[in-house]
Amino acid sequence: MANDEDVALLKQGVAAWNKRRRQQGMEAFFDVMANRNPDLHVWEGPMDLSLANLIGADLRGANLSGTNLFITDLTGANLIGADLSGAHLGKADLSMANLRGANLREMDLSGVDLSMANLNGAQLLGTNLCDVTLTGSRVYGVSVWGIKVNEGTRQQNLIITDHDEPVITVDDIGVAQFIYLLLNYQAIRKVIDTITAKAVLILGRFSEDQKPVLDALRNELRKHDYLPMMFDFDPTTNQTISETVKTLAGMSRFVIADITDARSVPQELQIIDTHCRTVAVRLIKKRGEPEYGMLDFRNSPWFVKGRYEYENAEELITSIKENIIGPAEAKVKELRKGNS
């Protein structure tokens, strides 16, 4: 338990604590084993707790914002609701720690041991989890957005259910919340079923002349009870194009690609041809307009044979059922039959 001197020193503030750390050296021992200390709620400014032994410490609701916790041993510590934003946790040991509801936004947790920790309800927004060990941790209700992981991130056997529910584990914290929702909420499953049954990806050149045609196509698809998705990307963000196209095409019933002078479409179609070989693709083109690039994959079995050429948006919409939807749906059935 924390001795009276430690508590008194904490009450004096950051300067006094850091002064003693400098006097005693980096190996100074600060032991708050399982001791509930209300003064932890009113720390002002960053503390230096590097190398401290805080095993089993009761730090519920503590404001540890900006605190230096480098190589600090927080094994089994109770950090429920603690604010660790801006804290330096390099190589800290938080195994079996209770971090339920903790604020870990935009923190660099690289190298931290969070094995078997309780992260239920924690906020992991923009958090760096590179080389972090999460194995066996509880992640029910965790908020995960924009995290960074690498090959060194160990995330096996993550428990996505609450303590009073049957244990279900996954090996990817990024999909943990999605899997839980998918398992427990019928509305979510219905949305997924709707997307895969009705989604249609539209690719093309979104120029001033061509975008109205694609907009008209999208509006007409809605009238036929489809869920159209249009991918209009910034050419300067090529690094994310492949994953985005694979994701959108993979969840689509079929793809409509307008190859009218579309410089980017061959690249997008190549991605689909390589990675999404169960998705039907219907090529269309404005009559008399140039076709950019080589389309050697037009004979691929998942592409509708030939292409439909239209004069204008009105003709395209008028014949959409006969020349676009009909052939695309026929190819969908053909592909699904072949994979059954």
mmCIF file of C-alpha atoms in Angstrom:
data_model
loop_
_atom_site.group_PDB
_atom_site.id
_atom_site.type_symbol
_atom_site.label_atom_id
_atom_site.label_comp_id
_atom_site.label_asym_id
_atom_site.label_seq_id
_atom_site.Cartn_x
_atom_site.Cartn_y
_atom_site.Cartn_z
ATOM 1 C CA MET A 1 0.000 0.000 0.000
ATOM 2 C CA ALA A 2 1.091 3.576 -0.559
ATOM 3 C CA ASN A 3 2.859 5.010 2.473
ATOM 4 C CA ASP A 4 1.990 8.387 4.026
ATOM 5 C CA GLU A 5 5.100 9.974 2.499
ATOM 6 C CA ASP A 6 4.017 8.960 -1.034
ATOM 7 C CA VAL A 7 0.511 10.321 -0.503
ATOM 8 C CA ALA A 8 1.802 13.552 0.967
ATOM 9 C CA LEU A 9 4.236 13.934 -1.912
ATOM 10 C CA LEU A 10 1.475 13.442 -4.453
ATOM 11 C CA LYS A 11 -0.539 16.172 -2.727
ATOM 12 C CA GLN A 12 2.386 18.566 -3.239
ATOM 13 C CA GLY A 13 2.049 18.147 -7.004
ATOM 14 C CA VAL A 14 4.132 17.203 -10.019
ATOM 15 C CA ALA A 15 7.224 19.256 -9.257
ATOM 16 C CA ALA A 16 7.775 17.671 -5.838
ATOM 17 C CA TRP A 17 7.213 14.140 -7.190
ATOM 18 C CA ASN A 18 9.625 14.605 -10.093
ATOM 19 C CA LYS A 19 12.234 16.168 -7.817
ATOM 20 C CA ARG A 20 12.258 13.086 -5.607
ATOM 21 C CA ARG A 21 12.470 10.861 -8.692
ATOM 22 C CA ARG A 22 15.567 12.753 -9.803
ATOM 23 C CA GLN A 23 17.094 12.493 -6.342
ATOM 24 C CA GLN A 24 16.404 8.780 -5.899
ATOM 25 C CA GLY A 25 17.033 7.754 -9.496
ATOM 26 C CA MET A 26 14.873 5.997 -12.060
ATOM 27 C CA GLU A 27 14.545 2.878 -9.886
ATOM 28 C CA ALA A 28 12.457 4.684 -7.232
ATOM 29 C CA PHE A 29 9.676 2.460 -6.013
ATOM 30 C CA PHE A 30 6.115 3.799 -5.858
ATOM 31 C CA ASP A 31 3.813 1.147 -4.475
ATOM 32 C CA VAL A 32 0.066 1.815 -4.430
ATOM 33 C CA MET A 33 -0.889 -1.842 -4.274
ATOM 34 C CA ALA A 34 -4.703 -2.054 -4.304
ATOM 35 C CA ASN A 35 -4.998 1.254 -2.420
ATOM 36 C CA ARG A 36 -7.919 3.518 -3.301
ATOM 37 C CA ASN A 37 -6.526 7.050 -3.339
ATOM 38 C CA PRO A 38 -9.019 9.858 -4.060
ATOM 39 C CA ASP A 39 -6.151 12.282 -4.618
ATOM 40 C CA LEU A 40 -5.461 10.520 -7.935
ATOM 41 C CA HIS A 41 -8.537 12.287 -9.295
ATOM 42 C CA VAL A 42 -7.009 15.728 -8.905
ATOM 43 C CA TRP A 43 -3.504 15.370 -10.314
ATOM 44 C CA GLU A 44 -2.695 18.453 -12.350
ATOM 45 C CA GLY A 45 -0.222 18.060 -15.194
ATOM 46 C CA PRO A 46 1.946 15.092 -16.173
ATOM 47 C CA MET A 47 3.433 12.764 -13.555
ATOM 48 C CA ASP A 48 6.644 10.751 -13.869
ATOM 49 C CA LEU A 49 5.794 7.165 -12.934
ATOM 50 C CA SER A 50 8.266 5.460 -15.241
ATOM 51 C CA LEU A 51 9.576 2.105 -14.005
ATOM 52 C CA ALA A 52 7.163 2.252 -11.068
ATOM 53 C CA ASN A 53 5.670 -0.904 -9.591
ATOM 54 C CA LEU A 54 1.922 -0.362 -9.784
ATOM 55 C CA ILE A 55 0.919 -4.024 -9.761
ATOM 56 C CA GLY A 56 -2.729 -4.293 -8.716
ATOM 57 C CA ALA A 57 -2.998 -0.538 -8.152
ATOM 58 C CA ASP A 58 -6.510 0.911 -7.779
ATOM 59 C CA LEU A 59 -6.506 3.828 -10.218
ATOM 60 C CA ARG A 60 -10.218 3.975 -10.999
ATOM 61 C CA GLY A 61 -11.170 7.201 -12.753
ATOM 62 C CA ALA A 62 -7.670 8.597 -12.349
ATOM 63 C CA ASN A 63 -6.575 11.478 -14.551
ATOM 64 C CA LEU A 64 -3.294 10.141 -15.905
ATOM 65 C CA SER A 65 -3.280 12.403 -18.944
ATOM 66 C CA GLY A 66 0.284 13.059 -20.086
ATOM 67 C CA THR A 67 1.789 10.813 -17.398
ATOM 68 C CA ASN A 68 5.121 9.098 -18.086
ATOM 69 C CA LEU A 69 4.431 5.377 -17.609
ATOM 70 C CA PHE A 70 7.438 4.069 -19.533
ATOM 71 C CA ILE A 71 8.142 0.420 -18.589
ATOM 72 C CA THR A 72 5.706 0.804 -15.685
ATOM 73 C CA ASP A 73 4.357 -2.460 -14.290
ATOM 74 C CA LEU A 74 0.569 -2.083 -14.172
ATOM 75 C CA THR A 75 -0.188 -5.797 -14.133
ATOM 76 C CA GLY A 76 -3.717 -6.316 -12.809
ATOM 77 C CA ALA A 77 -4.173 -2.606 -12.110
ATOM 78 C CA ASN A 78 -7.723 -1.238 -11.904
ATOM 79 C CA LEU A 79 -7.942 1.602 -14.427
ATOM 80 C CA ILE A 80 -11.711 1.668 -14.932
ATOM 81 C CA GLY A 81 -12.663 5.003 -16.494
ATOM 82 C CA ALA A 82 -9.095 6.294 -16.286
ATOM 83 C CA ASP A 83 -7.989 9.037 -18.678
ATOM 84 C CA LEU A 84 -4.672 7.980 -20.192
ATOM 85 C CA SER A 85 -4.754 10.411 -23.113
ATOM 86 C CA GLY A 86 -1.266 11.623 -23.995
ATOM 87 C CA ALA A 87 0.373 9.274 -21.494
ATOM 88 C CA HIS A 88 3.694 7.680 -22.475
ATOM 89 C CA LEU A 89 3.122 3.938 -22.112
ATOM 90 C CA GLY A 90 6.107 2.605 -24.030
ATOM 91 C CA LYS A 91 6.724 -1.062 -23.085
ATOM 92 C CA ALA A 92 4.385 -0.801 -20.099
ATOM 93 C CA ASP A 93 2.922 -4.033 -18.726
ATOM 94 C CA LEU A 94 -0.870 -3.778 -18.590
ATOM 95 C CA SER A 95 -1.536 -7.496 -18.700
ATOM 96 C CA MET A 96 -4.723 -8.440 -16.826
ATOM 97 C CA ALA A 97 -5.348 -4.736 -16.147
ATOM 98 C CA ASN A 98 -8.923 -3.476 -15.993
ATOM 99 C CA LEU A 99 -9.211 -0.702 -18.594
ATOM 100 C CA ARG A 100 -12.976 -0.785 -18.921
ATOM 101 C CA GLY A 101 -14.130 2.540 -20.340
ATOM 102 C CA ALA A 102 -10.590 3.947 -20.507
ATOM 103 C CA ASN A 103 -9.815 6.803 -22.891
ATOM 104 C CA LEU A 104 -7.034 5.577 -25.198
ATOM 105 C CA ARG A 105 -7.716 7.951 -28.090
ATOM 106 C CA GLU A 106 -4.806 8.678 -30.448
ATOM 107 C CA MET A 107 -2.364 7.090 -28.034
ATOM 108 C CA ASP A 108 0.866 5.374 -28.997
ATOM 109 C CA LEU A 109 0.608 1.978 -27.301
ATOM 110 C CA SER A 110 3.334 0.357 -29.396
ATOM 111 C CA GLY A 111 5.064 -2.418 -27.492
ATOM 112 C CA VAL A 112 2.545 -2.456 -24.636
ATOM 113 C CA ASP A 113 1.420 -5.771 -23.137
ATOM 114 C CA LEU A 114 -2.391 -5.839 -22.893
ATOM 115 C CA SER A 115 -2.745 -9.608 -22.775
ATOM 116 C CA MET A 116 -5.851 -10.738 -20.879
ATOM 117 C CA ALA A 117 -6.694 -7.105 -20.119
ATOM 118 C CA ASN A 118 -10.291 -5.917 -19.795
ATOM 119 C CA LEU A 119 -10.834 -3.371 -22.575
ATOM 120 C CA ASN A 120 -14.628 -3.494 -22.488
ATOM 121 C CA GLY A 121 -16.008 -0.106 -23.533
ATOM 122 C CA ALA A 122 -12.556 1.420 -24.045
ATOM 123 C CA GLN A 123 -12.048 4.086 -26.702
ATOM 124 C CA LEU A 124 -9.471 3.157 -29.343
ATOM 125 C CA LEU A 125 -9.757 5.979 -31.859
ATOM 126 C CA GLY A 126 -6.627 6.492 -33.946
ATOM 127 C CA THR A 127 -4.690 4.383 -31.440
ATOM 128 C CA ASN A 128 -1.314 2.917 -32.405
ATOM 129 C CA LEU A 129 -1.417 -0.815 -31.621
ATOM 130 C CA CYS A 130 1.733 -1.795 -33.481
ATOM 131 C CA ASP A 131 3.636 -4.570 -31.692
ATOM 132 C CA VAL A 132 0.990 -4.628 -28.957
ATOM 133 C CA THR A 133 -0.005 -7.913 -27.318
ATOM 134 C CA LEU A 134 -3.800 -8.139 -27.022
ATOM 135 C CA THR A 135 -4.050 -11.916 -26.760
ATOM 136 C CA GLY A 136 -6.939 -13.059 -24.595
ATOM 137 C CA SER A 137 -8.177 -9.541 -23.809
ATOM 138 C CA ARG A 138 -11.848 -8.631 -23.445
ATOM 139 C CA VAL A 139 -13.073 -6.190 -26.099
ATOM 140 C CA TYR A 140 -16.853 -6.131 -25.626
ATOM 141 C CA GLY A 141 -18.221 -2.679 -26.528
ATOM 142 C CA VAL A 142 -14.810 -1.339 -27.507
ATOM 143 C CA SER A 143 -14.848 1.624 -29.902
ATOM 144 C CA VAL A 144 -12.342 0.926 -32.693
ATOM 145 C CA TRP A 145 -11.780 3.482 -35.455
ATOM 146 C CA GLY A 146 -8.631 4.240 -37.438
ATOM 147 C CA ILE A 147 -6.309 2.058 -35.378
ATOM 148 C CA LYS A 148 -2.805 1.142 -36.518
ATOM 149 C CA VAL A 149 -1.666 -2.473 -36.403
ATOM 150 C CA ASN A 150 1.226 -4.418 -37.918
ATOM 151 C CA GLU A 151 2.518 -7.976 -38.132
ATOM 152 C CA GLY A 152 3.778 -7.648 -34.583
ATOM 153 C CA THR A 153 0.294 -6.966 -33.208
ATOM 154 C CA ARG A 154 -0.798 -10.099 -31.362
ATOM 155 C CA GLN A 155 -4.584 -10.248 -31.247
ATOM 156 C CA GLN A 156 -5.578 -13.878 -30.875
ATOM 157 C CA ASN A 157 -8.557 -15.085 -28.842
ATOM 158 C CA LEU A 158 -10.139 -11.676 -28.280
ATOM 159 C CA ILE A 159 -13.336 -12.087 -26.249
ATOM 160 C CA ILE A 160 -16.110 -10.060 -27.906
ATOM 161 C CA THR A 161 -18.922 -10.992 -25.509
ATOM 162 C CA ASP A 162 -19.749 -9.566 -22.079
ATOM 163 C CA HIS A 163 -18.882 -11.392 -18.876
ATOM 164 C CA ASP A 164 -22.377 -12.883 -18.494
ATOM 165 C CA GLU A 165 -22.617 -14.141 -22.092
ATOM 166 C CA PRO A 166 -21.227 -17.303 -23.716
ATOM 167 C CA VAL A 167 -17.599 -16.712 -24.712
ATOM 168 C CA ILE A 168 -17.031 -15.943 -28.387
ATOM 169 C CA THR A 169 -13.536 -15.111 -29.588
ATOM 170 C CA VAL A 170 -12.100 -13.547 -32.756
ATOM 171 C CA ASP A 171 -8.557 -12.825 -33.893
ATOM 172 C CA ASP A 172 -8.956 -9.257 -35.145
ATOM 173 C CA ILE A 173 -9.873 -6.298 -32.947
ATOM 174 C CA GLY A 174 -10.806 -4.278 -36.018
ATOM 175 C CA VAL A 175 -13.761 -6.551 -36.771
ATOM 176 C CA ALA A 176 -14.680 -7.489 -33.205
ATOM 177 C CA GLN A 177 -17.506 -4.994 -32.793
ATOM 178 C CA PHE A 178 -18.882 -5.821 -36.244
ATOM 179 C CA ILE A 179 -18.957 -9.568 -35.563
ATOM 180 C CA TYR A 180 -20.761 -9.001 -32.256
ATOM 181 C CA LEU A 181 -23.402 -6.835 -33.916
ATOM 182 C CA LEU A 182 -23.783 -9.341 -36.719
ATOM 183 C CA LEU A 183 -24.399 -12.127 -34.220
ATOM 184 C CA ASN A 184 -26.776 -10.275 -31.933
ATOM 185 C CA TYR A 185 -28.784 -7.783 -33.956
ATOM 186 C CA GLN A 186 -31.203 -8.995 -36.593
ATOM 187 C CA ALA A 187 -31.371 -5.499 -38.098
ATOM 188 C CA ILE A 188 -27.647 -5.614 -38.869
ATOM 189 C CA ARG A 189 -27.959 -9.012 -40.515
ATOM 190 C CA LYS A 190 -30.845 -7.677 -42.560
ATOM 191 C CA VAL A 191 -28.721 -4.755 -43.739
ATOM 192 C CA ILE A 192 -25.920 -7.120 -44.778
ATOM 193 C CA ASP A 193 -28.367 -9.342 -46.628
ATOM 194 C CA THR A 194 -29.842 -6.291 -48.354
ATOM 195 C CA ILE A 195 -26.445 -5.039 -49.478
ATOM 196 C CA THR A 196 -25.296 -8.346 -50.901
ATOM 197 C CA ALA A 197 -28.655 -8.940 -52.615
ATOM 198 C CA LYS A 198 -29.221 -5.468 -54.056
ATOM 199 C CA ALA A 199 -25.961 -3.483 -54.158
ATOM 200 C CA VAL A 200 -24.708 -2.462 -57.604
ATOM 201 C CA LEU A 201 -21.317 -0.791 -58.012
ATOM 202 C CA ILE A 202 -21.109 1.855 -60.746
ATOM 203 C CA LEU A 203 -17.691 2.685 -62.202
ATOM 204 C CA GLY A 204 -16.949 5.348 -64.789
ATOM 205 C CA ARG A 205 -15.481 8.742 -65.538
ATOM 206 C CA PHE A 206 -17.085 11.402 -63.375
ATOM 207 C CA SER A 207 -16.414 14.262 -65.764
ATOM 208 C CA GLU A 208 -18.728 17.206 -66.319
ATOM 209 C CA ASP A 209 -20.192 15.502 -69.399
ATOM 210 C CA GLN A 210 -20.370 11.936 -68.146
ATOM 211 C CA LYS A 211 -21.429 12.328 -64.519
ATOM 212 C CA PRO A 212 -25.059 13.247 -65.431
ATOM 213 C CA VAL A 213 -25.278 9.958 -67.345
ATOM 214 C CA LEU A 214 -24.004 7.980 -64.365
ATOM 215 C CA ASP A 215 -26.344 9.886 -62.035
ATOM 216 C CA ALA A 216 -29.279 8.998 -64.292
ATOM 217 C CA LEU A 217 -28.177 5.359 -64.264
ATOM 218 C CA ARG A 218 -28.001 5.392 -60.479
ATOM 219 C CA ASN A 219 -31.474 6.920 -60.135
ATOM 220 C CA GLU A 220 -32.976 4.369 -62.520
ATOM 221 C CA LEU A 221 -31.396 1.472 -60.638
ATOM 222 C CA ARG A 222 -33.132 2.676 -57.479
ATOM 223 C CA LYS A 223 -36.466 2.433 -59.280
ATOM 224 C CA HIS A 224 -35.697 -1.225 -59.931
ATOM 225 C CA ASP A 225 -35.119 -1.804 -56.198
ATOM 226 C CA TYR A 226 -31.319 -1.902 -56.351
ATOM 227 C CA LEU A 227 -28.887 -0.174 -54.008
ATOM 228 C CA PRO A 228 -26.477 1.732 -56.310
ATOM 229 C CA MET A 229 -22.978 2.706 -55.123
ATOM 230 C CA MET A 230 -20.740 5.052 -57.109
ATOM 231 C CA PHE A 231 -16.996 5.178 -56.523
ATOM 232 C CA ASP A 232 -15.552 8.568 -57.447
ATOM 233 C CA PHE A 233 -11.973 8.715 -56.189
ATOM 234 C CA ASP A 234 -9.216 11.296 -56.086
ATOM 235 C CA PRO A 235 -6.374 10.128 -58.387
ATOM 236 C CA THR A 236 -3.855 11.292 -55.766
ATOM 237 C CA THR A 237 -5.036 8.606 -53.316
ATOM 238 C CA ASN A 238 -4.067 5.539 -55.328
ATOM 239 C CA GLN A 239 -2.774 3.709 -52.270
ATOM 240 C CA THR A 240 -6.333 3.014 -51.068
ATOM 241 C CA ILE A 241 -7.996 2.378 -54.441
ATOM 242 C CA SER A 242 -7.328 -1.359 -54.541
ATOM 243 C CA GLU A 243 -8.782 -2.125 -51.114
ATOM 244 C CA THR A 244 -11.782 0.151 -51.678
ATOM 245 C CA VAL A 245 -12.623 -1.389 -55.052
ATOM 246 C CA LYS A 246 -12.220 -4.925 -53.674
ATOM 247 C CA THR A 247 -14.487 -4.131 -50.736
ATOM 248 C CA LEU A 248 -17.233 -2.425 -52.754
ATOM 249 C CA ALA A 249 -17.171 -4.983 -55.569
ATOM 250 C CA GLY A 250 -17.059 -7.880 -53.127
ATOM 251 C CA MET A 251 -20.314 -6.810 -51.496
ATOM 252 C CA SER A 252 -22.062 -6.043 -54.818
ATOM 253 C CA ARG A 253 -24.538 -8.191 -56.711
ATOM 254 C CA PHE A 254 -22.996 -6.966 -59.950
ATOM 255 C CA VAL A 255 -20.872 -4.127 -61.346
ATOM 256 C CA ILE A 256 -21.719 -1.700 -64.148
ATOM 257 C CA ALA A 257 -18.605 -0.154 -65.711
ATOM 258 C CA ASP A 258 -18.948 2.733 -68.155
ATOM 259 C CA ILE A 259 -15.713 2.619 -70.160
ATOM 260 C CA THR A 260 -16.441 5.819 -72.110
ATOM 261 C CA ASP A 261 -13.058 7.569 -72.212
ATOM 262 C CA ALA A 262 -12.546 6.415 -68.630
ATOM 263 C CA ARG A 263 -8.847 6.352 -67.856
ATOM 264 C CA SER A 264 -9.239 4.915 -64.348
ATOM 265 C CA VAL A 265 -11.815 2.216 -65.099
ATOM 266 C CA PRO A 266 -9.349 -0.305 -66.640
ATOM 267 C CA GLN A 267 -7.356 -0.161 -63.392
ATOM 268 C CA GLU A 268 -10.494 -0.724 -61.317
ATOM 269 C CA LEU A 269 -11.650 -3.561 -63.569
ATOM 270 C CA GLN A 270 -8.242 -5.199 -63.352
ATOM 271 C CA ILE A 271 -8.590 -5.236 -59.576
ATOM 272 C CA ILE A 272 -12.033 -6.845 -59.862
ATOM 273 C CA ASP A 273 -10.793 -9.316 -62.475
ATOM 274 C CA THR A 274 -7.993 -10.383 -60.129
ATOM 275 C CA HIS A 275 -9.677 -10.363 -56.726
ATOM 276 C CA CYS A 276 -13.470 -10.543 -57.193
ATOM 277 C CA ARG A 277 -14.017 -13.404 -59.591
ATOM 278 C CA THR A 278 -17.517 -14.224 -58.427
ATOM 279 C CA VAL A 279 -18.964 -10.792 -59.229
ATOM 280 C CA ALA A 280 -20.713 -10.216 -62.562
ATOM 281 C CA VAL A 281 -19.539 -7.184 -64.576
ATOM 282 C CA ARG A 282 -21.527 -5.399 -67.302
ATOM 283 C CA LEU A 283 -19.571 -3.063 -69.601
ATOM 284 C CA ILE A 284 -21.308 -0.096 -71.236
ATOM 285 C CA LYS A 285 -20.021 2.719 -73.473
ATOM 286 C CA LYS A 286 -21.369 5.803 -75.187
ATOM 287 C CA ARG A 287 -21.624 5.174 -78.906
ATOM 288 C CA GLY A 288 -18.831 6.764 -80.952
ATOM 289 C CA GLU A 289 -16.751 7.777 -77.916
ATOM 290 C CA PRO A 290 -13.162 6.527 -77.456
ATOM 291 C CA GLU A 291 -12.367 3.578 -75.241
ATOM 292 C CA TYR A 292 -9.317 4.192 -73.076
ATOM 293 C CA GLY A 293 -6.690 1.541 -72.581
ATOM 294 C CA MET A 294 -6.572 -2.164 -73.265
ATOM 295 C CA LEU A 295 -9.356 -4.277 -71.824
ATOM 296 C CA ASP A 296 -7.861 -7.731 -72.274
ATOM 297 C CA PHE A 297 -10.054 -9.134 -69.500
ATOM 298 C CA ARG A 298 -13.296 -8.532 -71.401
ATOM 299 C CA ASN A 299 -13.405 -12.249 -72.173
ATOM 300 C CA SER A 300 -13.145 -13.229 -68.523
ATOM 301 C CA PRO A 301 -16.014 -15.546 -67.533
ATOM 302 C CA TRP A 302 -17.400 -13.127 -64.916
ATOM 303 C CA PHE A 303 -17.806 -10.362 -67.506
ATOM 304 C CA VAL A 304 -21.054 -10.259 -69.502
ATOM 305 C CA LYS A 305 -20.112 -11.037 -73.093
ATOM 306 C CA GLY A 306 -19.810 -7.937 -75.268
ATOM 307 C CA ARG A 307 -20.769 -4.444 -74.201
ATOM 308 C CA TYR A 308 -23.832 -2.270 -74.493
ATOM 309 C CA GLU A 309 -23.434 1.012 -76.413
ATOM 310 C CA TYR A 310 -25.888 3.855 -75.855
ATOM 311 C CA GLU A 311 -26.498 7.148 -77.643
ATOM 312 C CA ASN A 312 -27.461 9.257 -74.637
ATOM 313 C CA ALA A 313 -28.773 9.054 -71.086
ATOM 314 C CA GLU A 314 -32.378 8.745 -72.263
ATOM 315 C CA GLU A 315 -31.622 5.682 -74.390
ATOM 316 C CA LEU A 316 -29.571 4.164 -71.587
ATOM 317 C CA ILE A 317 -32.418 4.508 -69.096
ATOM 318 C CA THR A 318 -35.099 3.343 -71.504
ATOM 319 C CA SER A 319 -33.274 0.105 -72.259
ATOM 320 C CA ILE A 320 -31.747 -0.505 -68.827
ATOM 321 C CA LYS A 321 -33.794 -3.598 -68.050
ATOM 322 C CA GLU A 322 -33.199 -5.283 -71.381
ATOM 323 C CA ASN A 323 -29.567 -4.353 -72.002
ATOM 324 C CA ILE A 324 -28.041 -3.898 -68.542
ATOM 325 C CA ILE A 325 -30.028 -5.442 -65.704
ATOM 326 C CA GLY A 326 -31.173 -8.503 -67.657
ATOM 327 C CA PRO A 327 -27.726 -9.594 -68.919
ATOM 328 C CA ALA A 328 -26.112 -8.780 -65.559
ATOM 329 C CA GLU A 329 -28.645 -10.864 -63.617
ATOM 330 C CA ALA A 330 -28.217 -13.738 -66.066
ATOM 331 C CA LYS A 331 -24.481 -13.677 -65.420
ATOM 332 C CA VAL A 332 -25.104 -13.570 -61.656
ATOM 333 C CA LYS A 333 -27.181 -16.744 -61.870
ATOM 334 C CA GLU A 334 -24.593 -18.409 -64.102
ATOM 335 C CA LEU A 335 -21.758 -17.642 -61.699
ATOM 336 C CA ARG A 336 -23.697 -18.757 -58.627
ATOM 337 C CA LYS A 337 -24.754 -21.970 -60.290
ATOM 338 C CA GLY A 338 -21.142 -22.707 -61.169
ATOM 339 C CA ASN A 339 -20.070 -22.108 -57.565
ATOM 340 C CA SER A 340 -22.837 -24.150 -55.977
#
